[in-house]
Amino acid sequence: MGEMPYAGLRLDRAGNRRHDPGWVADVLARPGSRLLPLWQDQCLVRTTADRPRPVTLPAGCWPDLSDDLAADLVFLGLDADAGVFAADLSTLARDEALRRAAADTTIDVRRLFTALPRADSATLAYARGLLHWHRTHRFCGTCGTRNQPRHGGHARVCPGCERWQFPRLEPAVIVLVTLPGTPERCLLARHAGADEIAWSTLAGFVEVGETLEGAVRRELAEEAGVSLQGVRYVGSQPWPFPAGLMIGFRAVAASAEVTVDERELADARWFTRDELRELQAAWQQQRPESGHDSIESVLVGGWLAEGTAQQ
Ligand SMILES: [Zn+2]
């Protein structure tokens, strides 16, 4: 299995030390410490030698950068002894955010994926998700009081009712279903209103009170009328756009019959490896930039590679 996109974070999250505000302040003051500014979920980017590079600023400039703005600063982790922080400049107008960060433009981390080292994509996606959580959870859900960040930005606490809140993830399952036979085939679906060649594996959010395997079986039954005889965990992927965690599975269908739920899907059918390769080639021609950063590319790539190994 290939490495999951947005996995491979190289920072030490220091989860056992970041609860101490004195320690976080000490890390912020270290000479090599730096911060990544983001603006409304986008990276602030400077282009050098035709390559877009997300801006990194020395942590020492934080007081000037924050100035009068009610910005959030969160601790992401340690890179050796230096701290890596993320700063949300979302309350500024875009031009002002660009000026303060000395950046040319703003670009979403997903659009930078193929241009960046894997570890940098992981750090920026993590920063995007954590800052988004702060921006959308400023008030206590129980009593409505404005709450305050704690633990270097990994929690918020309400001064009114003392309720603690931690970043919430939204788990979703994604599954590559195969049908035994010669040749072996896999199930792909096209969503209502999607592009003619936009076939994809099935995925869906895990519901309250449900196991991951239960969610896989329910999604396949509801959307494609397919029952499964085996469900196997493959791997997971951070997907903080804004709060996802993708959990990838392989499954084997009990029969070839497909009954599409037309409210969700335009179509669903079985593809051989050859058909899937043709589809990928057409997709690559139309949208060369898209699809490289998803767990689906790993699930599908793994199945295609097994076919090559069998020949
Ligand atoms: Zn409260």
Short mmCIF file of C-alpha atoms and ligand atoms in Angstrom, two decimals:
data_model
loop_
_atom_site.label_atom_id
_atom_site.label_comp_id
_atom_site.label_asym_id
_atom_site.label_seq_id
_atom_site.Cartn_x
_atom_site.Cartn_y
_atom_site.Cartn_z
CA MET A 1 0.00 0.00 0.00
CA GLY A 2 1.30 3.44 -0.91
CA GLU A 3 1.68 6.16 1.70
CA MET A 4 -1.55 7.98 2.40
CA PRO A 5 -1.72 11.59 1.22
CA TYR A 6 -1.59 14.06 4.15
CA ALA A 7 -0.09 11.33 6.36
CA GLY A 8 3.61 11.40 7.26
CA LEU A 9 3.64 14.40 9.58
CA ARG A 10 7.23 14.90 10.73
CA LEU A 11 6.43 17.01 13.81
CA ASP A 12 6.40 15.81 17.41
CA ARG A 13 2.96 16.94 18.62
CA ALA A 14 4.26 17.05 22.22
CA GLY A 15 0.81 16.14 23.51
CA ASN A 16 2.13 15.62 27.02
CA ARG A 17 3.72 19.08 27.28
CA ARG A 18 1.53 21.48 25.30
CA HIS A 19 -1.03 21.73 28.15
CA ASP A 20 1.51 23.92 29.99
CA PRO A 21 1.18 27.54 28.73
CA GLY A 22 4.64 28.41 30.15
CA TRP A 23 6.22 25.66 28.06
CA VAL A 24 4.36 26.77 24.90
CA ALA A 25 5.49 30.40 25.47
CA ASP A 26 9.07 29.18 25.94
CA VAL A 27 8.91 27.21 22.65
CA LEU A 28 7.45 30.24 20.83
CA ALA A 29 10.44 32.33 22.00
CA ARG A 30 13.08 29.85 20.76
CA PRO A 31 15.24 31.24 17.92
CA GLY A 32 14.36 28.59 15.29
CA SER A 33 10.64 28.56 16.00
CA ARG A 34 8.39 29.52 13.11
CA LEU A 35 4.78 30.02 12.17
CA LEU A 36 2.62 29.23 9.19
CA PRO A 37 0.05 31.93 8.47
CA LEU A 38 -3.27 30.88 6.91
CA TRP A 39 -6.16 32.98 5.71
CA GLN A 40 -9.69 31.56 5.54
CA ASP A 41 -8.43 27.98 5.12
CA GLN A 42 -5.94 28.96 2.42
CA CYS A 43 -2.15 28.97 2.52
CA LEU A 44 -0.46 32.33 2.08
CA VAL A 45 1.92 31.71 -0.79
CA ARG A 46 4.96 33.42 -2.28
CA THR A 47 6.12 32.35 -5.73
CA THR A 48 9.86 31.96 -6.21
CA ALA A 49 11.46 30.51 -9.35
CA ASP A 50 7.97 29.71 -10.70
CA ARG A 51 7.19 27.50 -7.71
CA PRO A 52 4.49 28.40 -5.19
CA ARG A 53 5.83 28.14 -1.65
CA PRO A 54 3.69 28.53 1.45
CA VAL A 55 5.03 31.37 3.58
CA THR A 56 6.85 30.53 6.82
CA LEU A 57 7.59 33.36 9.24
CA PRO A 58 9.94 33.50 12.24
CA ALA A 59 7.86 33.05 15.40
CA GLY A 60 9.47 36.22 16.78
CA CYS A 61 7.36 38.33 14.42
CA TRP A 62 4.11 37.10 16.01
CA PRO A 63 3.43 40.20 18.18
CA ASP A 64 3.84 42.49 15.12
CA LEU A 65 1.86 40.19 12.88
CA SER A 66 -1.03 39.87 15.31
CA ASP A 67 -0.96 43.58 16.23
CA ASP A 68 -4.57 44.55 16.84
CA LEU A 69 -6.18 41.48 15.35
CA ALA A 70 -7.91 38.84 17.44
CA ALA A 71 -5.97 36.10 15.69
CA ASP A 72 -5.55 32.58 16.94
CA LEU A 73 -2.11 31.06 17.27
CA VAL A 74 -1.91 27.30 17.68
CA PHE A 75 1.00 25.02 18.45
CA LEU A 76 1.37 22.28 15.84
CA GLY A 77 4.46 20.51 17.14
CA LEU A 78 8.22 20.41 17.51
CA ASP A 79 10.69 20.11 14.66
CA ALA A 80 13.76 19.06 16.67
CA ASP A 81 13.86 21.82 19.34
CA ALA A 82 12.07 24.45 17.30
CA GLY A 83 8.34 25.02 17.57
CA VAL A 84 6.03 25.09 14.58
CA PHE A 85 2.89 27.19 15.02
CA ALA A 86 -0.02 28.18 12.79
CA ALA A 87 -1.64 31.61 12.80
CA ASP A 88 -5.11 32.41 11.54
CA LEU A 89 -5.27 35.77 9.76
CA SER A 90 -8.87 35.24 8.66
CA THR A 91 -10.23 38.34 10.42
CA LEU A 92 -8.12 40.57 8.14
CA ALA A 93 -9.11 41.62 4.64
CA ARG A 94 -7.28 39.43 2.10
CA ASP A 95 -4.99 42.25 0.93
CA GLU A 96 -4.00 43.04 4.49
CA ALA A 97 -3.28 39.36 5.25
CA LEU A 98 -1.09 39.17 2.12
CA ARG A 99 0.76 42.35 3.15
CA ARG A 100 1.47 41.21 6.70
CA ALA A 101 2.69 37.80 5.57
CA ALA A 102 4.61 39.28 2.59
CA ALA A 103 2.77 36.81 0.35
CA ASP A 104 1.66 37.09 -3.31
CA THR A 105 -1.50 35.05 -3.18
CA THR A 106 -3.64 32.54 -1.33
CA ILE A 107 -3.98 28.91 -2.47
CA ASP A 108 -5.70 25.94 -0.86
CA VAL A 109 -3.33 23.22 0.36
CA ARG A 110 -5.18 20.65 -1.81
CA ARG A 111 -4.18 22.58 -4.92
CA LEU A 112 -0.55 22.64 -3.74
CA PHE A 113 -0.43 18.89 -3.06
CA THR A 114 1.57 17.84 -6.12
CA ALA A 115 3.97 20.80 -5.71
CA LEU A 116 4.92 20.14 -2.08
CA PRO A 117 6.92 17.50 -0.18
CA ARG A 118 4.53 15.04 1.54
CA ALA A 119 5.47 16.13 5.06
CA ASP A 120 4.73 19.79 4.23
CA SER A 121 1.30 18.88 2.85
CA ALA A 122 0.62 16.99 6.08
CA THR A 123 1.62 19.98 8.24
CA LEU A 124 -0.43 22.49 6.23
CA ALA A 125 -3.52 20.27 6.15
CA TYR A 126 -3.22 19.79 9.94
CA ALA A 127 -2.89 23.58 10.40
CA ARG A 128 -5.91 24.20 8.17
CA GLY A 129 -8.12 21.78 10.11
CA LEU A 130 -7.10 23.00 13.56
CA LEU A 131 -7.51 26.69 12.71
CA HIS A 132 -10.88 25.99 11.10
CA TRP A 133 -12.04 24.30 14.30
CA HIS A 134 -11.12 27.39 16.36
CA ARG A 135 -12.82 29.75 13.93
CA THR A 136 -16.08 27.80 14.06
CA HIS A 137 -16.13 26.91 17.80
CA ARG A 138 -15.67 30.27 19.51
CA PHE A 139 -18.73 29.91 21.73
CA CYS A 140 -19.72 27.28 24.25
CA GLY A 141 -22.36 24.92 22.83
CA THR A 142 -23.91 24.49 26.27
CA CYS A 143 -24.24 28.03 27.67
CA GLY A 144 -23.24 30.28 24.75
CA THR A 145 -20.38 32.05 26.56
CA ARG A 146 -17.33 32.94 24.45
CA ASN A 147 -14.76 30.25 25.22
CA GLN A 148 -10.97 30.39 25.31
CA PRO A 149 -8.18 28.32 23.76
CA ARG A 150 -6.09 25.99 25.96
CA HIS A 151 -3.37 23.35 25.52
CA GLY A 152 -1.55 25.28 22.81
CA GLY A 153 -4.76 25.43 20.78
CA HIS A 154 -5.81 21.77 21.12
CA ALA A 155 -8.77 22.50 23.38
CA ARG A 156 -11.14 25.31 24.31
CA VAL A 157 -12.71 25.88 27.71
CA CYS A 158 -15.81 27.85 28.66
CA PRO A 159 -15.33 30.37 31.51
CA GLY A 160 -19.10 30.26 32.17
CA CYS A 161 -19.81 26.56 32.72
CA GLU A 162 -16.24 25.16 32.58
CA ARG A 163 -17.12 22.84 29.72
CA TRP A 164 -14.09 21.64 27.76
CA GLN A 165 -14.23 21.14 24.03
CA PHE A 166 -11.76 19.27 21.87
CA PRO A 167 -11.44 19.26 18.07
CA ARG A 168 -14.13 17.00 16.62
CA LEU A 169 -13.41 14.72 13.70
CA GLU A 170 -16.02 13.46 11.27
CA PRO A 171 -15.17 9.84 10.40
CA ALA A 172 -16.17 8.61 6.96
CA VAL A 173 -15.69 5.15 5.48
CA ILE A 174 -14.58 4.58 1.90
CA VAL A 175 -14.56 1.14 0.36
CA LEU A 176 -13.29 -0.63 -2.73
CA VAL A 177 -15.68 -3.54 -3.36
CA THR A 178 -14.54 -6.39 -5.59
CA LEU A 179 -16.48 -9.17 -7.29
CA PRO A 180 -14.65 -12.50 -7.60
CA GLY A 181 -14.43 -13.96 -11.10
CA THR A 182 -12.28 -13.99 -14.21
CA PRO A 183 -11.53 -11.23 -14.61
CA GLU A 184 -12.06 -9.84 -11.13
CA ARG A 185 -14.04 -6.61 -11.15
CA CYS A 186 -14.58 -3.67 -8.78
CA LEU A 187 -17.62 -1.51 -8.09
CA LEU A 188 -17.57 2.18 -8.98
CA ALA A 189 -20.37 4.70 -8.82
CA ARG A 190 -21.17 8.00 -10.45
CA HIS A 191 -22.99 10.62 -8.40
CA ALA A 192 -26.06 12.38 -9.74
CA GLY A 193 -24.97 15.47 -11.68
CA ALA A 194 -21.30 14.41 -11.82
CA ASP A 195 -19.07 14.34 -14.89
CA GLU A 196 -19.58 11.40 -17.33
CA ILE A 197 -16.20 9.91 -16.38
CA ALA A 198 -16.31 10.78 -12.66
CA TRP A 199 -16.66 7.21 -11.38
CA SER A 200 -15.52 6.67 -7.81
CA THR A 201 -15.52 4.23 -4.93
CA LEU A 202 -18.41 4.49 -2.47
CA ALA A 203 -18.01 6.47 0.73
CA GLY A 204 -20.15 7.86 3.51
CA PHE A 205 -20.13 9.28 7.03
CA VAL A 206 -20.25 7.01 10.04
CA GLU A 207 -23.45 7.55 12.00
CA VAL A 208 -23.93 7.81 15.76
CA GLY A 209 -23.92 4.41 17.44
CA GLU A 210 -22.43 2.64 14.42
CA THR A 211 -19.24 0.63 13.94
CA LEU A 212 -16.95 1.37 10.99
CA GLU A 213 -17.70 -2.04 9.44
CA GLY A 214 -21.41 -1.41 10.00
CA ALA A 215 -21.16 1.89 8.14
CA VAL A 216 -19.45 0.15 5.19
CA ARG A 217 -22.19 -2.49 4.97
CA ARG A 218 -24.98 0.09 5.33
CA GLU A 219 -23.57 2.44 2.67
CA LEU A 220 -23.24 -0.36 0.14
CA ALA A 221 -26.71 -1.71 0.87
CA GLU A 222 -28.37 1.72 0.77
CA GLU A 223 -26.65 3.23 -2.24
CA ALA A 224 -25.99 0.22 -4.48
CA GLY A 225 -28.06 -2.63 -3.04
CA VAL A 226 -24.89 -4.71 -2.70
CA SER A 227 -24.39 -7.03 0.26
CA LEU A 228 -20.86 -7.86 1.37
CA GLN A 229 -19.34 -11.12 2.49
CA GLY A 230 -16.03 -9.76 3.77
CA VAL A 231 -14.96 -6.32 5.01
CA ARG A 232 -11.29 -5.65 5.72
CA TYR A 233 -9.58 -2.50 7.03
CA VAL A 234 -6.87 -1.12 4.73
CA GLY A 235 -5.75 2.21 6.19
CA SER A 236 -6.82 5.71 7.13
CA GLN A 237 -6.17 9.21 5.92
CA PRO A 238 -6.35 12.61 7.59
CA TRP A 239 -8.84 14.70 5.62
CA PRO A 240 -9.11 17.97 7.56
CA PHE A 241 -11.13 19.78 4.87
CA PRO A 242 -12.51 20.76 7.27
CA ALA A 243 -12.74 17.88 9.79
CA GLY A 244 -12.70 14.53 8.05
CA LEU A 245 -10.97 11.28 8.86
CA MET A 246 -11.23 8.82 5.98
CA ILE A 247 -11.15 5.12 6.94
CA GLY A 248 -10.44 2.89 3.96
CA PHE A 249 -11.71 -0.67 3.50
CA ARG A 250 -11.69 -3.48 0.98
CA ALA A 251 -14.76 -5.67 0.70
CA VAL A 252 -15.93 -8.63 -1.36
CA ALA A 253 -19.46 -8.56 -2.81
CA ALA A 254 -21.80 -11.47 -2.15
CA SER A 255 -23.33 -11.20 -5.64
CA ALA A 256 -23.11 -9.16 -8.87
CA GLU A 257 -26.56 -7.62 -8.58
CA VAL A 258 -26.57 -3.80 -8.26
CA THR A 259 -29.63 -1.69 -7.39
CA VAL A 260 -28.86 2.02 -7.52
CA ASP A 261 -30.45 4.53 -5.15
CA GLU A 262 -31.28 7.24 -7.70
CA ARG A 263 -31.49 9.99 -5.09
CA GLU A 264 -27.76 9.52 -4.43
CA LEU A 265 -26.26 7.99 -7.54
CA ALA A 266 -26.62 8.33 -11.30
CA ASP A 267 -25.18 4.83 -11.79
CA ALA A 268 -23.05 2.09 -10.26
CA ARG A 269 -21.43 -0.83 -12.06
CA TRP A 270 -18.57 -3.31 -12.14
CA PHE A 271 -15.27 -2.45 -13.88
CA THR A 272 -12.43 -4.76 -14.89
CA ARG A 273 -8.88 -3.58 -14.30
CA ASP A 274 -8.51 -2.80 -18.01
CA GLU A 275 -11.70 -0.70 -18.00
CA LEU A 276 -10.52 1.10 -14.88
CA ARG A 277 -7.15 1.92 -16.48
CA GLU A 278 -8.95 3.37 -19.51
CA LEU A 279 -11.11 5.45 -17.21
CA GLN A 280 -8.05 6.73 -15.33
CA ALA A 281 -6.35 7.69 -18.61
CA ALA A 282 -9.41 9.67 -19.73
CA TRP A 283 -9.59 11.33 -16.32
CA GLN A 284 -5.89 12.19 -16.35
CA GLN A 285 -6.34 13.86 -19.75
CA GLN A 286 -9.31 15.96 -18.62
CA ARG A 287 -8.23 16.79 -15.06
CA PRO A 288 -4.48 16.24 -14.74
CA GLU A 289 -4.36 18.12 -11.43
CA SER A 290 -7.13 16.36 -9.54
CA GLY A 291 -7.48 13.13 -7.61
CA HIS A 292 -3.86 12.62 -6.53
CA ASP A 293 -4.45 13.50 -2.88
CA SER A 294 -7.25 11.12 -1.96
CA ILE A 295 -7.24 7.74 -0.21
CA GLU A 296 -9.26 6.48 -3.17
CA SER A 297 -6.17 6.71 -5.38
CA VAL A 298 -4.38 4.41 -2.89
CA LEU A 299 -7.25 1.89 -2.69
CA VAL A 300 -7.68 1.74 -6.47
CA GLY A 301 -3.91 1.73 -7.10
CA GLY A 302 -3.50 -1.21 -4.70
CA TRP A 303 -6.12 -3.26 -6.52
CA LEU A 304 -4.65 -2.50 -9.96
CA ALA A 305 -1.18 -3.50 -8.71
CA GLU A 306 -2.51 -6.87 -7.44
CA GLY A 307 -3.74 -7.59 -10.98
CA THR A 308 -0.28 -6.93 -12.40
CA ALA A 309 1.26 -9.20 -9.75
CA GLN A 310 -1.09 -12.05 -10.69
CA GLN A 311 -0.20 -11.95 -14.40
ZN ZN B 1 -20.40 27.17 28.77
#
